[in-house]
XYZ file of C-alpha atoms in Angstrom:
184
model
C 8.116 -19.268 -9.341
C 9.142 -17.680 -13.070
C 6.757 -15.162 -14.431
C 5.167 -17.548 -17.463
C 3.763 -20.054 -14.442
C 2.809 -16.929 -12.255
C 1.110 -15.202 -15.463
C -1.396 -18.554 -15.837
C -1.763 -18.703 -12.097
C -2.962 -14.856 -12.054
C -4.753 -15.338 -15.913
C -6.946 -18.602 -14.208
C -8.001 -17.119 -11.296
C -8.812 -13.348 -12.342
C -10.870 -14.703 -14.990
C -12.828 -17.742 -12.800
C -13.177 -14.669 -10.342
C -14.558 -12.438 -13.010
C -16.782 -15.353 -14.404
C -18.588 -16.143 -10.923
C -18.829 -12.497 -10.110
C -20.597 -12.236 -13.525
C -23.282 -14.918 -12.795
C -23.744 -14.307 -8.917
C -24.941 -10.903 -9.839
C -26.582 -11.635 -12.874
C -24.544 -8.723 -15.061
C -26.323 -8.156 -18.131
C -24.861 -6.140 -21.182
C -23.875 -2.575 -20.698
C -23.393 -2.398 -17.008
C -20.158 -1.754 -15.337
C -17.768 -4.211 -13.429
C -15.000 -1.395 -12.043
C -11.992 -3.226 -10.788
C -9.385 -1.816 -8.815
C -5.974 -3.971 -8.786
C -2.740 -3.532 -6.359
C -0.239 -5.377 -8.735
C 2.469 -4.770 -5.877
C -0.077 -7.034 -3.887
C -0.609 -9.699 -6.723
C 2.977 -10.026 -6.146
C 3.324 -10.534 -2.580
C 4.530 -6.902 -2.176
C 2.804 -3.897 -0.044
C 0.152 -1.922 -2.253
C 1.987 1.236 -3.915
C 5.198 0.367 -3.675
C 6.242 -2.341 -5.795
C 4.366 -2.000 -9.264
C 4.289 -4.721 -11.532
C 3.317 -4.170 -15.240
C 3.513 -7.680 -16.106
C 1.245 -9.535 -13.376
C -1.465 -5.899 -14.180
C -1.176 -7.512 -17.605
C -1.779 -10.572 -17.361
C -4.919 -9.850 -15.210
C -6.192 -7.691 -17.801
C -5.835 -9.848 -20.811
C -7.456 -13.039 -18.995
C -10.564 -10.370 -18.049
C -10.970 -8.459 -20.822
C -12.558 -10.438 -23.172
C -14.615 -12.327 -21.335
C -16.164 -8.633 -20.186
C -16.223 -7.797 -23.861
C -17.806 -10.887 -25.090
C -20.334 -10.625 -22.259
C -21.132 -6.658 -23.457
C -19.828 -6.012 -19.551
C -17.923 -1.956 -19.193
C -14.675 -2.203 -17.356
C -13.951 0.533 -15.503
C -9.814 0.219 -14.315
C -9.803 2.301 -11.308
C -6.472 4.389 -10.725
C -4.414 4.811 -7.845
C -4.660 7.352 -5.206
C -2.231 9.843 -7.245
C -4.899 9.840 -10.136
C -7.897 10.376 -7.218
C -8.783 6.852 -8.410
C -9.537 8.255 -11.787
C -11.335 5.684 -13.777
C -10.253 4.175 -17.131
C -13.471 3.010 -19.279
C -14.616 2.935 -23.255
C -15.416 6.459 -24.485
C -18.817 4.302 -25.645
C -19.186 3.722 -21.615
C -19.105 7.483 -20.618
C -21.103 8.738 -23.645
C -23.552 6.038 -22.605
C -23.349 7.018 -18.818
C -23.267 10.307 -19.351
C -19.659 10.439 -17.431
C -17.626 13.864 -17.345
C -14.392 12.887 -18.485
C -10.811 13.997 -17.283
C -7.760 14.979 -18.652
C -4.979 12.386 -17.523
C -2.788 9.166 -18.891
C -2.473 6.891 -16.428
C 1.618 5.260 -15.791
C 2.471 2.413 -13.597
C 3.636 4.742 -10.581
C 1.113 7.316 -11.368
C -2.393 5.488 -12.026
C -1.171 2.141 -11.150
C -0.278 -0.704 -13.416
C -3.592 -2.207 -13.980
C -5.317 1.516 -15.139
C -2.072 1.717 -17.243
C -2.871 -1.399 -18.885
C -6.102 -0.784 -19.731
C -5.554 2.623 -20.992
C -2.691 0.431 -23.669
C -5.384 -2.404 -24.221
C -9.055 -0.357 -24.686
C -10.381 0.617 -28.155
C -11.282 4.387 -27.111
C -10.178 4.936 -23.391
C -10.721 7.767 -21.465
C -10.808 8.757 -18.126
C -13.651 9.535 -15.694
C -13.477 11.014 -11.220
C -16.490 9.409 -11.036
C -18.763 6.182 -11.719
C -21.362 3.809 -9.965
C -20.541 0.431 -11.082
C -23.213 -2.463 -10.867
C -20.452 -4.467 -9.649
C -16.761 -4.427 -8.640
C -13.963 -6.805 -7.772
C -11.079 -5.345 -5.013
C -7.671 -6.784 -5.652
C -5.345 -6.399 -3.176
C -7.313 -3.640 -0.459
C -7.526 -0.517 -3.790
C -10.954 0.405 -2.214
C -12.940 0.375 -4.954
C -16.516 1.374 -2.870
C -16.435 4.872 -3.619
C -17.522 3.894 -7.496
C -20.183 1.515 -6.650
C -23.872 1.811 -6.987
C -25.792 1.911 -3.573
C -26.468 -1.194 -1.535
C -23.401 -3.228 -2.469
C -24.029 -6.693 -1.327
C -20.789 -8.807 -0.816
C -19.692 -12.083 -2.819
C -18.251 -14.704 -1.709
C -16.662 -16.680 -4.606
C -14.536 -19.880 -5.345
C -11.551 -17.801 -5.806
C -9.903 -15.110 -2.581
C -6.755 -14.720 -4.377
C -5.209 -13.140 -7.544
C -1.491 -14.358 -7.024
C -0.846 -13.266 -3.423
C -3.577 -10.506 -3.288
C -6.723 -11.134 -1.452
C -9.679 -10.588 -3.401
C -13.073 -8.469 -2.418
C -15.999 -8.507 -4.592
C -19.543 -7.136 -4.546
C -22.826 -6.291 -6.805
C -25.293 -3.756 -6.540
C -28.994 -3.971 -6.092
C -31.820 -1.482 -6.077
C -32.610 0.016 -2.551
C -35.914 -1.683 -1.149
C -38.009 1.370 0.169
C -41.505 1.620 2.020
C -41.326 -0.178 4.934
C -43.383 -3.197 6.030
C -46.197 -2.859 3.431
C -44.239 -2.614 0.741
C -43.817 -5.263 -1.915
C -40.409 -6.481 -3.576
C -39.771 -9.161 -5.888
């Protein structure tokens, strides 16, 4: 398959997947979607090892303004080398509150995606820590460490970025206080 056709096939379902994520857990402006991407995985490759700027790319630009016409924070999650380091607006972590870290994410240090995002943002930095109202896995990055408690799994339209199996989730408040307690 040549890259142009594999870029729309990755740009169409990232953002469908990003859109239905969106509405099943009823995002709002300024929370966080964090998304953690294996671009060796979008290309049929084993996660780490095979790095590919141009399918981490094409992800991004197909996401990224639909988060930023929605109001939604992406937060690019790293890889393993960066401690899955987040990359997020400086607005985001002054909003949050978020201690920031001293790191620029490259392709085989950060990942491609992270790398990206840093390129693409208006005012990125990077943050060890978030809890996301929301998160989409691409390719098994493990993204659970930066979500909010009680993630509650998705099932959406979409599995697959290009050959990467997709993982998604929201976050909802805890329901405490036993039986005679009243939720919505």
């Amino acid at each position: 398959m040549n890259t142009e056709i594999l870029s729309e096939n990755i740009a169409k379902s990232g953002a469908q997947a990003v859109r239905e994520l969106i509405e099943a857990s009823s995002l709002s402006k300024g929370d966080i979607l964090v998304i953690g991407c294996s671009s060796s995985e979008i290309m049929g490759g084993k996660i780490g090892k095979d790095s590919t700027y141009f399918a981490a790319e094409a992800l991004l630009d197909a996401i990224y303004p639909i988060l930023n016409e929605s109001g939604i924070y992406l937060a690019a999650q790293c890889c393993e080398h960066l401690n899955r380091a987040l990359v997020i607006e400086k607005e985001c972590a002054e909003k949050y509150f978020l201690d920031r870290v001293a790191v620029i994410p490259q392709p085989k240090a950060g990942g491609s995606f992270a790398t990206a995002a840093y390129k693409k943002m208006n005012a990125p930095v990077l943050v060890e820590h978030i809890r996301a109202h929301a998160g989409i896995d691409v390719g098994g990055t493990l993204i659970g460490m930066h979500l909010r408690d009680v993630a509650v799994p998705v099932r959406l339209s979409v599995s697959k970025i290009g050959e990467a199996s997709i993982i998604c989730a929201y976050t909802r408040p805890k329901f405490i206080g036993g039986e005679r307690a009243v939720y919505k």
